[in-house]
Amino acid sequence: MGIMLWGIILWLEEQSKMRLLLTTLMILAASTIHKSSLVGFLPLIAAWINRPKLIFLSAIIGCPLLFLFGQSAAQFLGELSQVEDYMSYGMSSFYDTAEKPTSFIYLMLLFYGVGLIRIKGIERENDFVKLSFALFAIAISIISFIQVDPSLLRLIAYFSLWGVIYLPNAIDRLGERTIKAVLCAMILIVIVGRSVLSPPVYKFYWEQMQLHERYG
């Protein structure tokens, strides 16, 4: 992910004619470590289209559709990859039996709603902010994939990571200082409170830990 992100940053910052070649080589290099890095070409397409508002608003349609057809979409992507490990996506028993990560989904949708309030005029922002809005919308569109198979979180992470740029800029666009301060406080309370009330089970590598049955 680090190599892929470096390539995308080169695309945004580099002004020479070599930037496409450099970025392509970086993404291909990352794919030798993990093939999922090839989704790094999607941010390039989003940057090239340069329609952040359109892409951001498209998640309003894309998100519900993939909640309805996410399992079929995951199976299609797995078969498209022609990699045996990925071809099992959408067939996991986790889809039917495990508790769904609804709190994470609700949180992501809340963050999307913040940007939705003041999306107008996003085209006037710098390239990093525009791309972060577009890519966070992609994360929202495919958020239902974690209900299909938990390991698909890595695919969502390639896009949700841009929330680091997206969310503070989305809040900043609200204008009123008091509203921004209250919203920031609420988001911090939700994030920290969730970790405090239901801390994740953690063990060091030298300790034994009971894993989920899907790892059996």
mmCIF file of C-alpha atoms in Angstrom:
data_model
loop_
_atom_site.group_PDB
_atom_site.id
_atom_site.type_symbol
_atom_site.label_atom_id
_atom_site.label_comp_id
_atom_site.label_asym_id
_atom_site.label_seq_id
_atom_site.Cartn_x
_atom_site.Cartn_y
_atom_site.Cartn_z
ATOM 1 C CA MET A 1 0.000 0.000 0.000
ATOM 2 C CA GLY A 2 2.869 2.340 0.801
ATOM 3 C CA ILE A 3 4.497 1.846 -2.605
ATOM 4 C CA MET A 4 1.150 2.272 -4.368
ATOM 5 C CA LEU A 5 0.400 5.494 -2.462
ATOM 6 C CA TRP A 6 3.863 6.815 -3.264
ATOM 7 C CA GLY A 7 3.109 6.255 -6.945
ATOM 8 C CA ILE A 8 -0.186 8.153 -6.726
ATOM 9 C CA ILE A 9 1.497 11.031 -4.896
ATOM 10 C CA LEU A 10 4.093 11.175 -7.682
ATOM 11 C CA TRP A 11 1.231 11.463 -10.164
ATOM 12 C CA LEU A 12 -0.286 14.389 -8.241
ATOM 13 C CA GLU A 13 2.967 16.237 -7.562
ATOM 14 C CA GLU A 14 5.171 15.441 -10.541
ATOM 15 C CA GLN A 15 4.774 17.831 -13.470
ATOM 16 C CA SER A 16 7.008 16.066 -15.995
ATOM 17 C CA LYS A 17 5.819 13.879 -18.868
ATOM 18 C CA MET A 18 7.351 10.906 -17.062
ATOM 19 C CA ARG A 19 4.815 10.938 -14.240
ATOM 20 C CA LEU A 20 2.508 8.337 -15.808
ATOM 21 C CA LEU A 21 5.424 5.974 -16.393
ATOM 22 C CA LEU A 22 6.782 6.483 -12.867
ATOM 23 C CA THR A 23 3.387 5.937 -11.254
ATOM 24 C CA THR A 24 2.668 2.873 -13.380
ATOM 25 C CA LEU A 25 6.024 1.326 -12.464
ATOM 26 C CA MET A 26 5.385 1.996 -8.755
ATOM 27 C CA ILE A 27 1.958 0.332 -8.846
ATOM 28 C CA LEU A 28 3.306 -2.640 -10.807
ATOM 29 C CA ALA A 29 6.155 -2.959 -8.307
ATOM 30 C CA ALA A 30 3.627 -2.972 -5.449
ATOM 31 C CA SER A 31 1.616 -5.667 -7.234
ATOM 32 C CA THR A 32 4.603 -8.033 -7.035
ATOM 33 C CA ILE A 33 4.072 -7.976 -3.255
ATOM 34 C CA HIS A 34 0.284 -8.246 -3.396
ATOM 35 C CA LYS A 35 -1.867 -8.261 -6.509
ATOM 36 C CA SER A 36 -4.593 -6.213 -4.842
ATOM 37 C CA SER A 37 -2.261 -3.205 -5.309
ATOM 38 C CA LEU A 38 -3.405 -3.099 -8.935
ATOM 39 C CA VAL A 39 -6.477 -1.193 -7.727
ATOM 40 C CA GLY A 40 -3.995 1.705 -7.573
ATOM 41 C CA PHE A 41 -4.855 2.352 -11.206
ATOM 42 C CA LEU A 42 -8.378 3.334 -10.131
ATOM 43 C CA PRO A 43 -7.183 6.524 -8.340
ATOM 44 C CA LEU A 44 -5.298 7.433 -11.520
ATOM 45 C CA ILE A 45 -8.512 7.088 -13.516
ATOM 46 C CA ALA A 46 -10.386 9.179 -10.918
ATOM 47 C CA ALA A 47 -7.694 11.887 -11.055
ATOM 48 C CA TRP A 48 -7.739 11.853 -14.855
ATOM 49 C CA ILE A 49 -11.548 12.180 -14.999
ATOM 50 C CA ASN A 50 -11.231 15.090 -12.538
ATOM 51 C CA ARG A 51 -14.934 15.121 -11.633
ATOM 52 C CA PRO A 52 -14.779 14.732 -7.831
ATOM 53 C CA LYS A 53 -18.322 15.954 -7.226
ATOM 54 C CA LEU A 54 -19.810 13.506 -9.723
ATOM 55 C CA ILE A 55 -17.795 10.577 -8.330
ATOM 56 C CA PHE A 56 -18.625 11.545 -4.747
ATOM 57 C CA LEU A 57 -22.369 11.763 -5.408
ATOM 58 C CA SER A 58 -22.350 8.502 -7.390
ATOM 59 C CA ALA A 59 -21.815 6.654 -4.092
ATOM 60 C CA ILE A 60 -25.437 7.480 -3.221
ATOM 61 C CA ILE A 61 -26.408 4.969 -5.919
ATOM 62 C CA GLY A 62 -23.371 2.679 -5.813
ATOM 63 C CA CYS A 63 -23.495 1.958 -2.074
ATOM 64 C CA PRO A 64 -27.112 0.634 -1.931
ATOM 65 C CA LEU A 65 -26.611 -1.345 -5.139
ATOM 66 C CA LEU A 66 -23.583 -3.172 -3.760
ATOM 67 C CA PHE A 67 -25.399 -3.851 -0.500
ATOM 68 C CA LEU A 68 -27.936 -5.701 -2.646
ATOM 69 C CA PHE A 69 -25.502 -7.360 -5.057
ATOM 70 C CA GLY A 70 -22.204 -7.269 -3.117
ATOM 71 C CA GLN A 71 -21.787 -11.029 -2.976
ATOM 72 C CA SER A 72 -22.174 -11.387 -6.743
ATOM 73 C CA ALA A 73 -19.810 -8.458 -7.338
ATOM 74 C CA ALA A 74 -17.166 -9.968 -5.047
ATOM 75 C CA GLN A 75 -17.428 -13.307 -6.845
ATOM 76 C CA PHE A 76 -17.081 -11.568 -10.200
ATOM 77 C CA LEU A 77 -13.945 -9.679 -9.085
ATOM 78 C CA GLY A 78 -12.478 -12.891 -7.680
ATOM 79 C CA GLU A 79 -13.055 -14.772 -10.915
ATOM 80 C CA LEU A 80 -11.689 -11.835 -12.909
ATOM 81 C CA SER A 81 -8.405 -12.039 -10.986
ATOM 82 C CA GLN A 82 -7.961 -15.731 -11.864
ATOM 83 C CA VAL A 83 -6.269 -16.188 -8.456
ATOM 84 C CA GLU A 84 -7.567 -19.170 -6.501
ATOM 85 C CA ASP A 85 -7.497 -17.421 -3.108
ATOM 86 C CA TYR A 86 -9.532 -14.505 -4.465
ATOM 87 C CA MET A 87 -11.974 -16.703 -6.351
ATOM 88 C CA SER A 88 -13.356 -17.905 -3.005
ATOM 89 C CA TYR A 89 -14.664 -14.408 -2.214
ATOM 90 C CA GLY A 90 -18.418 -14.357 -1.900
ATOM 91 C CA MET A 91 -18.518 -18.035 -0.980
ATOM 92 C CA SER A 92 -17.363 -17.639 2.613
ATOM 93 C CA SER A 93 -19.578 -19.031 5.363
ATOM 94 C CA PHE A 94 -18.817 -15.787 7.203
ATOM 95 C CA TYR A 95 -21.401 -14.123 4.972
ATOM 96 C CA ASP A 96 -24.185 -16.229 6.476
ATOM 97 C CA THR A 97 -23.093 -16.952 10.035
ATOM 98 C CA ALA A 98 -20.892 -14.220 11.503
ATOM 99 C CA GLU A 99 -21.912 -11.004 13.150
ATOM 100 C CA LYS A 100 -21.832 -8.196 10.593
ATOM 101 C CA PRO A 101 -19.460 -5.241 11.274
ATOM 102 C CA THR A 102 -22.353 -2.779 11.283
ATOM 103 C CA SER A 103 -20.729 -0.209 13.611
ATOM 104 C CA PHE A 104 -17.832 0.330 11.190
ATOM 105 C CA ILE A 105 -20.243 0.691 8.288
ATOM 106 C CA TYR A 106 -22.389 3.218 10.183
ATOM 107 C CA LEU A 107 -19.290 5.227 11.068
ATOM 108 C CA MET A 108 -18.118 5.345 7.459
ATOM 109 C CA LEU A 109 -21.574 6.398 6.285
ATOM 110 C CA LEU A 110 -21.585 9.151 8.917
ATOM 111 C CA PHE A 111 -18.258 10.443 7.589
ATOM 112 C CA TYR A 112 -19.647 10.364 4.056
ATOM 113 C CA GLY A 113 -22.649 12.408 5.203
ATOM 114 C CA VAL A 114 -20.335 15.140 6.518
ATOM 115 C CA GLY A 115 -18.882 15.664 3.041
ATOM 116 C CA LEU A 116 -22.294 15.420 1.434
ATOM 117 C CA ILE A 117 -23.439 18.536 3.288
ATOM 118 C CA ARG A 118 -20.945 20.836 1.553
ATOM 119 C CA ILE A 119 -19.844 19.050 -1.606
ATOM 120 C CA LYS A 120 -20.667 22.070 -3.749
ATOM 121 C CA GLY A 121 -17.558 23.836 -5.056
ATOM 122 C CA ILE A 122 -15.206 20.897 -4.419
ATOM 123 C CA GLU A 123 -13.738 21.397 -7.908
ATOM 124 C CA ARG A 124 -11.949 24.529 -6.631
ATOM 125 C CA GLU A 125 -9.929 22.592 -4.041
ATOM 126 C CA ASN A 126 -6.377 21.317 -4.616
ATOM 127 C CA ASP A 127 -5.725 17.983 -6.316
ATOM 128 C CA PHE A 128 -5.151 16.047 -3.086
ATOM 129 C CA VAL A 129 -8.464 17.158 -1.571
ATOM 130 C CA LYS A 130 -10.411 16.517 -4.774
ATOM 131 C CA LEU A 131 -8.964 13.027 -5.113
ATOM 132 C CA SER A 132 -9.592 12.240 -1.437
ATOM 133 C CA PHE A 133 -13.305 13.035 -1.864
ATOM 134 C CA ALA A 134 -13.521 10.827 -4.953
ATOM 135 C CA LEU A 135 -11.667 7.884 -3.404
ATOM 136 C CA PHE A 136 -13.535 8.032 -0.105
ATOM 137 C CA ALA A 137 -16.731 7.769 -2.140
ATOM 138 C CA ILE A 138 -15.361 4.583 -3.726
ATOM 139 C CA ALA A 139 -14.700 3.222 -0.227
ATOM 140 C CA ILE A 140 -18.326 3.964 0.669
ATOM 141 C CA SER A 141 -19.573 2.296 -2.505
ATOM 142 C CA ILE A 142 -17.757 -0.964 -1.727
ATOM 143 C CA ILE A 143 -18.132 -0.873 2.069
ATOM 144 C CA SER A 144 -20.620 -3.761 1.890
ATOM 145 C CA PHE A 145 -17.805 -6.078 0.751
ATOM 146 C CA ILE A 146 -16.747 -6.646 4.362
ATOM 147 C CA GLN A 147 -20.095 -8.340 4.893
ATOM 148 C CA VAL A 148 -19.214 -10.734 2.097
ATOM 149 C CA ASP A 149 -15.733 -11.656 3.319
ATOM 150 C CA PRO A 150 -13.751 -9.910 6.107
ATOM 151 C CA SER A 151 -10.483 -10.185 4.171
ATOM 152 C CA LEU A 152 -11.953 -7.813 1.571
ATOM 153 C CA LEU A 153 -11.292 -5.070 4.113
ATOM 154 C CA ARG A 154 -7.864 -4.700 2.479
ATOM 155 C CA LEU A 155 -9.586 -3.659 -0.746
ATOM 156 C CA ILE A 156 -11.683 -1.061 1.074
ATOM 157 C CA ALA A 157 -8.592 0.171 2.938
ATOM 158 C CA TYR A 158 -6.912 1.280 -0.293
ATOM 159 C CA PHE A 159 -9.653 3.908 -0.575
ATOM 160 C CA SER A 160 -10.796 4.534 3.010
ATOM 161 C CA LEU A 161 -7.204 5.465 3.882
ATOM 162 C CA TRP A 162 -7.802 8.702 1.969
ATOM 163 C CA GLY A 163 -10.245 9.604 4.733
ATOM 164 C CA VAL A 164 -7.198 11.001 6.546
ATOM 165 C CA ILE A 165 -7.300 13.851 4.006
ATOM 166 C CA TYR A 166 -11.010 13.730 3.222
ATOM 167 C CA LEU A 167 -12.579 13.982 6.687
ATOM 168 C CA PRO A 168 -10.756 17.064 8.084
ATOM 169 C CA ASN A 169 -11.316 18.899 4.796
ATOM 170 C CA ALA A 170 -14.989 17.873 4.747
ATOM 171 C CA ILE A 171 -15.402 19.257 8.276
ATOM 172 C CA ASP A 172 -13.478 22.409 7.386
ATOM 173 C CA ARG A 173 -15.890 23.111 4.531
ATOM 174 C CA LEU A 174 -18.782 23.440 6.990
ATOM 175 C CA GLY A 175 -17.681 27.017 7.632
ATOM 176 C CA GLU A 176 -19.056 27.832 11.108
ATOM 177 C CA ARG A 177 -16.320 27.367 13.735
ATOM 178 C CA THR A 178 -18.691 26.239 16.499
ATOM 179 C CA ILE A 179 -20.295 23.602 14.279
ATOM 180 C CA LYS A 180 -16.878 22.315 13.234
ATOM 181 C CA ALA A 181 -15.681 22.114 16.848
ATOM 182 C CA VAL A 182 -18.806 20.259 18.003
ATOM 183 C CA LEU A 183 -18.622 17.843 15.079
ATOM 184 C CA CYS A 184 -14.928 17.121 15.688
ATOM 185 C CA ALA A 185 -15.663 16.452 19.372
ATOM 186 C CA MET A 186 -18.556 14.126 18.493
ATOM 187 C CA ILE A 187 -16.453 12.139 16.016
ATOM 188 C CA LEU A 188 -13.598 11.764 18.515
ATOM 189 C CA ILE A 189 -16.033 10.631 21.221
ATOM 190 C CA VAL A 190 -17.554 8.040 18.876
ATOM 191 C CA ILE A 191 -14.181 6.697 17.715
ATOM 192 C CA VAL A 192 -12.510 6.639 21.147
ATOM 193 C CA GLY A 193 -15.690 5.527 22.925
ATOM 194 C CA ARG A 194 -16.101 2.558 20.605
ATOM 195 C CA SER A 195 -12.539 1.425 21.315
ATOM 196 C CA VAL A 196 -12.963 1.862 25.085
ATOM 197 C CA LEU A 197 -16.360 0.150 25.347
ATOM 198 C CA SER A 198 -15.470 -2.790 23.092
ATOM 199 C CA PRO A 199 -11.674 -3.086 22.958
ATOM 200 C CA PRO A 200 -10.342 -5.513 20.363
ATOM 201 C CA VAL A 201 -8.783 -8.729 21.607
ATOM 202 C CA TYR A 202 -5.013 -8.402 21.216
ATOM 203 C CA LYS A 203 -2.170 -10.827 21.838
ATOM 204 C CA PHE A 204 1.551 -10.545 21.193
ATOM 205 C CA TYR A 205 3.002 -13.000 18.691
ATOM 206 C CA TRP A 206 4.489 -15.152 21.474
ATOM 207 C CA GLU A 207 1.094 -15.520 23.186
ATOM 208 C CA GLN A 208 -1.654 -17.936 22.259
ATOM 209 C CA MET A 209 -4.942 -16.593 20.941
ATOM 210 C CA GLN A 210 -8.120 -18.324 19.818
ATOM 211 C CA LEU A 211 -8.750 -17.287 16.208
ATOM 212 C CA HIS A 212 -12.035 -17.213 14.350
ATOM 213 C CA GLU A 213 -13.126 -20.563 12.901
ATOM 214 C CA ARG A 214 -12.582 -19.252 9.355
ATOM 215 C CA TYR A 215 -8.835 -19.545 10.021
ATOM 216 C CA GLY A 216 -9.183 -23.255 10.813
#
